[in-house]
PDB file of C-alpha atoms in Angstrom:
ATOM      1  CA  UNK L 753     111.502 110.747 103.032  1.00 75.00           C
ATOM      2  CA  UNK L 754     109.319 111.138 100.296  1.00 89.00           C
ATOM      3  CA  UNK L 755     108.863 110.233  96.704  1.00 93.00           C
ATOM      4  CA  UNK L 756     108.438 112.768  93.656  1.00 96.00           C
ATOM      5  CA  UNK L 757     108.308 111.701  90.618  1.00 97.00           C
ATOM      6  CA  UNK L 758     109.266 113.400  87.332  1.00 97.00           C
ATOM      7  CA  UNK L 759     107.762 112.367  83.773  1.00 97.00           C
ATOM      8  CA  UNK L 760     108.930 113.800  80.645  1.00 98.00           C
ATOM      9  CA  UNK L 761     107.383 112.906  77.436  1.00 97.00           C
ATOM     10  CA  UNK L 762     108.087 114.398  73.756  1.00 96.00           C
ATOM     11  CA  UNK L 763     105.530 116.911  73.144  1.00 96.00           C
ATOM     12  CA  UNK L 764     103.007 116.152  70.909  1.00 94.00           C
ATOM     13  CA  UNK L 765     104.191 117.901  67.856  1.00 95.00           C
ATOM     14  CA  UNK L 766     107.235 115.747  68.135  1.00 95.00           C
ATOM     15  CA  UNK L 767     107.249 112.925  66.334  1.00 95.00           C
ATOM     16  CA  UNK L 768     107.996 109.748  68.514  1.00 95.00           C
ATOM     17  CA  UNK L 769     109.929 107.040  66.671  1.00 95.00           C
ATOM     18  CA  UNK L 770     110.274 105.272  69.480  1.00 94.00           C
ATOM     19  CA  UNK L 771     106.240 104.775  70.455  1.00 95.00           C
ATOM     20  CA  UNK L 772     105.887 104.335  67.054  1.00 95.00           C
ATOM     21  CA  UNK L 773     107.962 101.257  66.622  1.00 94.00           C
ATOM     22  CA  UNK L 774     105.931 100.016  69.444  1.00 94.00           C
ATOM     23  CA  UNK L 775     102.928 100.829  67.985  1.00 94.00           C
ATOM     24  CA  UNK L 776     103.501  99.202  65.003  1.00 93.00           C
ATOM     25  CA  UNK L 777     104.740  95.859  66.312  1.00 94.00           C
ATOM     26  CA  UNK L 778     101.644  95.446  68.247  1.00 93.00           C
ATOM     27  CA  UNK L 779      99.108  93.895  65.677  1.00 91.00           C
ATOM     28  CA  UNK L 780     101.755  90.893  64.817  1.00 90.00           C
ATOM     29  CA  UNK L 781     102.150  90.502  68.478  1.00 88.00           C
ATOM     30  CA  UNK L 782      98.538  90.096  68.516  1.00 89.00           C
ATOM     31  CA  UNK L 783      97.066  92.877  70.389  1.00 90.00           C
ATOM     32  CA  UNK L 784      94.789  95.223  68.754  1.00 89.00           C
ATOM     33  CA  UNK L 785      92.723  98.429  70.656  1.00 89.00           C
ATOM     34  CA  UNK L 786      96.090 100.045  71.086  1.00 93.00           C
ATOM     35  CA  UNK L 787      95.571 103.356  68.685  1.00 93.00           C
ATOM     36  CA  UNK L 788      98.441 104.914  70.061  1.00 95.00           C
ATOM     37  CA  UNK L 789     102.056 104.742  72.145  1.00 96.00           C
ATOM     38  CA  UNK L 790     103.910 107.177  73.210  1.00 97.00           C
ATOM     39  CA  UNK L 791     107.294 106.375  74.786  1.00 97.00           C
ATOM     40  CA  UNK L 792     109.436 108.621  77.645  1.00 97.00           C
ATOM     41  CA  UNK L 793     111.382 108.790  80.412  1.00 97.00           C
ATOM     42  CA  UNK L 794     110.316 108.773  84.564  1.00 98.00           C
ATOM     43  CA  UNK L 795     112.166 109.815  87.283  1.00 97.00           C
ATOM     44  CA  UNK L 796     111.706 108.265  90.822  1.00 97.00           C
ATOM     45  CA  UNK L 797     113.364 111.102  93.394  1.00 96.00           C
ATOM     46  CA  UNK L 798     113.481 110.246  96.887  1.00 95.00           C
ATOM     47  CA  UNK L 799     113.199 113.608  98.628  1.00 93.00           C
ATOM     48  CA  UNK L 800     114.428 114.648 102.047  1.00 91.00           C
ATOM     49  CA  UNK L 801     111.951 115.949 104.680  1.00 89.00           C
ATOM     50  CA  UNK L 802     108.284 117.135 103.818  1.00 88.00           C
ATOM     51  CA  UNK L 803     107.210 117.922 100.082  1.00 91.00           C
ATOM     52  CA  UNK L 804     106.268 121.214 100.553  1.00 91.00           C
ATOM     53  CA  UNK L 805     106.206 124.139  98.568  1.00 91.00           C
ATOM     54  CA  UNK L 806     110.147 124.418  98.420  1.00 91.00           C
ATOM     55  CA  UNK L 807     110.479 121.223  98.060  1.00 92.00           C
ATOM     56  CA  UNK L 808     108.413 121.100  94.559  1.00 93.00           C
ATOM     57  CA  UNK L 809     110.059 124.312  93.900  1.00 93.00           C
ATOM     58  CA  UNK L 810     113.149 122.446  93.753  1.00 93.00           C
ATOM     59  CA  UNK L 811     112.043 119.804  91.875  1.00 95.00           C
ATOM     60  CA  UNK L 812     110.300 121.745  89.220  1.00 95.00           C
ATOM     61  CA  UNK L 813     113.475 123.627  88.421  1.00 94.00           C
ATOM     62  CA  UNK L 814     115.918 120.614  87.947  1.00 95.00           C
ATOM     63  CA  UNK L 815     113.303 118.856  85.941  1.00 96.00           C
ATOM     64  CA  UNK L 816     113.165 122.384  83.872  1.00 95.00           C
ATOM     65  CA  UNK L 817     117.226 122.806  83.550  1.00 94.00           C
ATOM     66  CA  UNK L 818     118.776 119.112  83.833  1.00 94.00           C
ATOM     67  CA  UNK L 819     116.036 116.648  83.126  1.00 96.00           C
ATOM     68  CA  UNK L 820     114.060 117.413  80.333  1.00 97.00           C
ATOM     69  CA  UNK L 821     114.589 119.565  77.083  1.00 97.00           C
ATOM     70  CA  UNK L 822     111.907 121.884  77.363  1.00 96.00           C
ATOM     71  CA  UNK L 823     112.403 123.017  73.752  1.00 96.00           C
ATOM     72  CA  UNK L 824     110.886 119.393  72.682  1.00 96.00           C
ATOM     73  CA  UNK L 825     109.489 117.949  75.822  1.00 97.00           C
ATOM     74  CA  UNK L 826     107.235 118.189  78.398  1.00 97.00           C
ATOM     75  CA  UNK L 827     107.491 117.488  82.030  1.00 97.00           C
ATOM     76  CA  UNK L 828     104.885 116.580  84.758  1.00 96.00           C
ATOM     77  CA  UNK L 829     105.894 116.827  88.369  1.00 96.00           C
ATOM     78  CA  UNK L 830     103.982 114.646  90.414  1.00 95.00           C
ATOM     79  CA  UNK L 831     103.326 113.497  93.961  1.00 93.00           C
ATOM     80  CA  UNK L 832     103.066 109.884  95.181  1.00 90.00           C
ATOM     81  CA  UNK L 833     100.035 109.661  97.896  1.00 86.00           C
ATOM     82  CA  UNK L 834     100.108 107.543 100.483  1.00 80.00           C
ATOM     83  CA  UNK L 835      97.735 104.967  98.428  1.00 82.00           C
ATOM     84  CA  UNK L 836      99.867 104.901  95.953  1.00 82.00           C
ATOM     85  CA  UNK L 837      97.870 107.526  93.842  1.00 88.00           C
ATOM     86  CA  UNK L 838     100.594 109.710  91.763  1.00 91.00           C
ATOM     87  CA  UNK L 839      98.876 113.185  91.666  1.00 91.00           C
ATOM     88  CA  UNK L 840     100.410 115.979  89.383  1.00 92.00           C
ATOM     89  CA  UNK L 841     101.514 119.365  90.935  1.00 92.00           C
ATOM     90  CA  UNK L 842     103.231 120.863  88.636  1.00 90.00           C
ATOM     91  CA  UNK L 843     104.777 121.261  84.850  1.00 91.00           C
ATOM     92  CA  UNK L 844     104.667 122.290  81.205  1.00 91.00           C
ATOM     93  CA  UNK L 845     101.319 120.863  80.668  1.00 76.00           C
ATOM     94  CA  UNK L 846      99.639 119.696  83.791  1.00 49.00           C
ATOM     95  CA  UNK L 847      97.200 121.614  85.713  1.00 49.00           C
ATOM     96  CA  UNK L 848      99.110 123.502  88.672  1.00 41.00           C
ATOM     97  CA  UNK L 849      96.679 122.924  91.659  1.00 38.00           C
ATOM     98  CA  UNK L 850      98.759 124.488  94.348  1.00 34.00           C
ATOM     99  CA  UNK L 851     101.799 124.618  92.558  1.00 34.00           C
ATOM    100  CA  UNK L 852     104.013 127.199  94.112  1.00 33.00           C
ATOM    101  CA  UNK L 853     106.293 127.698  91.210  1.00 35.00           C
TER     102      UNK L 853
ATOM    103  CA  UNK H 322      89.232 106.430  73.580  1.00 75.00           C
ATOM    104  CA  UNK H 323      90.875 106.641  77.450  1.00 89.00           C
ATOM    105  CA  UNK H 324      94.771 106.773  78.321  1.00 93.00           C
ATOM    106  CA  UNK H 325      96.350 104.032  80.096  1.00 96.00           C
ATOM    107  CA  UNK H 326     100.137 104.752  81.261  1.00 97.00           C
ATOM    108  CA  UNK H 327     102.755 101.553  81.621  1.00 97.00           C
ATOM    109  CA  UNK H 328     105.738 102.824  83.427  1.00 97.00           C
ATOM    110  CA  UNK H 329     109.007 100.210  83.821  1.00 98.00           C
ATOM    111  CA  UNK H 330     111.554 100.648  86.287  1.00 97.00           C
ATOM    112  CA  UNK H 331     115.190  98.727  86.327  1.00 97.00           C
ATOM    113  CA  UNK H 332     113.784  96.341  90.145  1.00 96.00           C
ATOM    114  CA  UNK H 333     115.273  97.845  93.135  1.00 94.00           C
ATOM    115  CA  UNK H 334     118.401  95.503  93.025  1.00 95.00           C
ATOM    116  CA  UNK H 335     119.570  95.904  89.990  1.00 95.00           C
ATOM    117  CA  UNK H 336     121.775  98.804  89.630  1.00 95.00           C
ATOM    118  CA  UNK H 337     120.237 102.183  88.084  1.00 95.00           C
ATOM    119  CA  UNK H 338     123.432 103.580  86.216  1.00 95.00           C
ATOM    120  CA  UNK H 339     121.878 106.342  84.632  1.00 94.00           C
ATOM    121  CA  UNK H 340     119.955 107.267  88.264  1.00 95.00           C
ATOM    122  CA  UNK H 341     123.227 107.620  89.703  1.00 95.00           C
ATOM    123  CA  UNK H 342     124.824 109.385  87.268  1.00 95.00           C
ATOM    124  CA  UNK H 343     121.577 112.141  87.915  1.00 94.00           C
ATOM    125  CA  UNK H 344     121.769 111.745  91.214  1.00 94.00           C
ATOM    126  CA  UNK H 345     125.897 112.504  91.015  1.00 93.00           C
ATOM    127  CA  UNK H 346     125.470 115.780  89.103  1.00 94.00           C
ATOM    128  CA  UNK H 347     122.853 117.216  91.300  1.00 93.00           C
ATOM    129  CA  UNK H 348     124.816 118.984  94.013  1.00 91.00           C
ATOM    130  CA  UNK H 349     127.229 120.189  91.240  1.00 90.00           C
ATOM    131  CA  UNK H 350     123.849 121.716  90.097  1.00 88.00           C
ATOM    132  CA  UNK H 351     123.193 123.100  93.415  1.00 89.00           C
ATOM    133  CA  UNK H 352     120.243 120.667  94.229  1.00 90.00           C
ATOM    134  CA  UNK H 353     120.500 119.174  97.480  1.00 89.00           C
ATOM    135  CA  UNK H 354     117.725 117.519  99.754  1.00 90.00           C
ATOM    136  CA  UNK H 355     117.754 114.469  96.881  1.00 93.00           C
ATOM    137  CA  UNK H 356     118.751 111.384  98.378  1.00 93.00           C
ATOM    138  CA  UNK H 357     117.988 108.862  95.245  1.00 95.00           C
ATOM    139  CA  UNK H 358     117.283 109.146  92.020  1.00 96.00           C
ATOM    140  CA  UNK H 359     116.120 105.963  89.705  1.00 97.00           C
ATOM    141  CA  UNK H 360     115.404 106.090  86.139  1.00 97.00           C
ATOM    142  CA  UNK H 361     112.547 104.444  84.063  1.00 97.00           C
ATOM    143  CA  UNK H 362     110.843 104.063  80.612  1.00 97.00           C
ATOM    144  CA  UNK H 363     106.709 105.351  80.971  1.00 98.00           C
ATOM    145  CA  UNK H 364     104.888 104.676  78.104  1.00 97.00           C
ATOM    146  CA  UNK H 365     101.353 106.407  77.472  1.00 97.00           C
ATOM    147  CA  UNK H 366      98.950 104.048  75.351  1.00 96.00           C
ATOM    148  CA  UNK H 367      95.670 105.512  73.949  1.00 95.00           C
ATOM    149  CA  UNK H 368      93.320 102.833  74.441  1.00 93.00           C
ATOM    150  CA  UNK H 369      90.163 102.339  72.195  1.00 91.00           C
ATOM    151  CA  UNK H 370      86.915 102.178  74.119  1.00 89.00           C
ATOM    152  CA  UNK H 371      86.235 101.380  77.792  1.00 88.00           C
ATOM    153  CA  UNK H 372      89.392 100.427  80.025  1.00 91.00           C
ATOM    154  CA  UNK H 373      87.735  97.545  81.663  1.00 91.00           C
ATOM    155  CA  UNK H 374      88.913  94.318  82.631  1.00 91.00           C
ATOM    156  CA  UNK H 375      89.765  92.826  79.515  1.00 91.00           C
ATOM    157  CA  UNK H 376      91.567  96.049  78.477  1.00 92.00           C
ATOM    158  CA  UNK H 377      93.704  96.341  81.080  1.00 93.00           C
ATOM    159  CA  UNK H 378      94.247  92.685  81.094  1.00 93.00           C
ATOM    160  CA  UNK H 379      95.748  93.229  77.220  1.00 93.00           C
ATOM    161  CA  UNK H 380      97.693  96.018  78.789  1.00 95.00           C
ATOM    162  CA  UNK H 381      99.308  93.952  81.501  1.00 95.00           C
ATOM    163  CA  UNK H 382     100.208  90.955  78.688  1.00 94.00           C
ATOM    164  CA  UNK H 383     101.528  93.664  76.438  1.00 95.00           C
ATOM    165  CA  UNK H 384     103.835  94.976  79.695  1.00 96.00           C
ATOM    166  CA  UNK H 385     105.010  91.445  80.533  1.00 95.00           C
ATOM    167  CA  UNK H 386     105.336  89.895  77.225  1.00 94.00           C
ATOM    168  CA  UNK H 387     106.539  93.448  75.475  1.00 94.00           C
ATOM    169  CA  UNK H 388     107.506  96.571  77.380  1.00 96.00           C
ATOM    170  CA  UNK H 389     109.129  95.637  80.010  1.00 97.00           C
ATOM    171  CA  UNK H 390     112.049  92.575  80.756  1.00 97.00           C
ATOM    172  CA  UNK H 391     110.480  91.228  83.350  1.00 96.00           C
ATOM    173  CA  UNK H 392     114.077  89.643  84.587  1.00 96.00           C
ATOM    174  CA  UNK H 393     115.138  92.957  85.425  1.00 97.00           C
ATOM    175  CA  UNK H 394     112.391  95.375  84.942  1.00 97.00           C
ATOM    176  CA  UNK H 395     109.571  95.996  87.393  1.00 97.00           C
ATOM    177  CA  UNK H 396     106.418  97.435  85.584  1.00 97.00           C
ATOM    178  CA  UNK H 397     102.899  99.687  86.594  1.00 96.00           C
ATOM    179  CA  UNK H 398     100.024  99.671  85.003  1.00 96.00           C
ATOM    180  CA  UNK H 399      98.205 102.993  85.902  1.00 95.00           C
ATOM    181  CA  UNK H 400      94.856 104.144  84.193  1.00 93.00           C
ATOM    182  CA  UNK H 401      94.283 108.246  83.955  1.00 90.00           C
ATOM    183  CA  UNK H 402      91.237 109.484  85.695  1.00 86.00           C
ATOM    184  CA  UNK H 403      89.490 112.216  85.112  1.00 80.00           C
ATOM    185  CA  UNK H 404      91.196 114.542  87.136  1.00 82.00           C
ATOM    186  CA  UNK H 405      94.009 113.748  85.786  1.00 82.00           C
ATOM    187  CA  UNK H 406      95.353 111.818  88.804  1.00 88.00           C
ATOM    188  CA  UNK H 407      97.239 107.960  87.990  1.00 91.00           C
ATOM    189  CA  UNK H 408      96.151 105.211  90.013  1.00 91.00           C
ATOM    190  CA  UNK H 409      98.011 102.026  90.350  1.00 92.00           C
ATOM    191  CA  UNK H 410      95.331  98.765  88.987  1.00 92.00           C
ATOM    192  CA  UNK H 411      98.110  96.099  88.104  1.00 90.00           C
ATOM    193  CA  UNK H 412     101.803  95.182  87.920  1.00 91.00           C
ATOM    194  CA  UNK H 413     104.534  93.477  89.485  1.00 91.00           C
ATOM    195  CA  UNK H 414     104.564  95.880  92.420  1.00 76.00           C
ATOM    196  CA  UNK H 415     101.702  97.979  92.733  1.00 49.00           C
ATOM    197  CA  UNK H 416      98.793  96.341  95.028  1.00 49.00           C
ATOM    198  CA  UNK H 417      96.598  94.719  92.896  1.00 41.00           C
ATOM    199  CA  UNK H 418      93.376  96.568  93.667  1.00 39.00           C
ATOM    200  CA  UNK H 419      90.626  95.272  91.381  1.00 34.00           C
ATOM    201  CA  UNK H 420      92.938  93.994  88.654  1.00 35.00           C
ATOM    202  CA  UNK H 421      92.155  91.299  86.464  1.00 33.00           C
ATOM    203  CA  UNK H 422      94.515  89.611  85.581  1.00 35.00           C
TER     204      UNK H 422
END
């Protein structure tokens, strides 16, 4: 058993209502430094067997067709390391070391 | 200017509606090999200068106080390295390695 994990953010040319109400609450709340929020979604899969090749195969496609909207998100595949370390293997925007798909 | 991502997840014992309802539709999809599915907010904050101690100490108040509901909400604070790879510094989970706060 194995965890992948799928995050899908707007893509940049999309405006983000949501990180923007957050952005804009932050100076009342008192913290400052923060020039900019976005907000999205993340998907924790616990996967059967090894995460190989067919396994991020898999993955990539239902993150492609069920959850996100490529037409105005993005989606980054990544895998969880032993040490915790979340590594991205494959999507719309990350860089596909060794991505079989 | 460095990117630091919060991600908050409903805590293991609290029910995950919308996970299941994923995790429901997936062999109707044809994906199998998924055993669990939990769904989660991530939010990607552009941080002004450095992301040392006292910035990620800001980030973990602005977690517990803002992003996430701490009653039922388990958050991650994760700072981007270079290569593009998220390591776990703080949270209510992740080990605490060389956090702050």
């Amino acid at each position: 058993m194995a965890r992948v994990v799928v995050d899908v953010m707007l893509k940049p040319e999309i405006l983000d209502p949501q990180g923007q109400a957050v952005q804009r609450a932050l100076p009342r709340l008192g913290f400052d430094g923060i020039t900019d929020v976005r907000q999205g979604k993340r998907f924790e899969l616990e996967v059967e067997g090894p995460v190989d090749g067919d396994a991020l195969a898999r993955v990539r496609e239902l993150a492609e067709t069920f959850l996100a909207n490529t037409v105005i998100e993005d989606f980054t595949v990544r895998v969880v390391e032993a040490d915790g370390v979340e590594r991205a293997v494959s999507g719309t925007q990350a860089p596909t070391e060794g991505a079989t798909a």
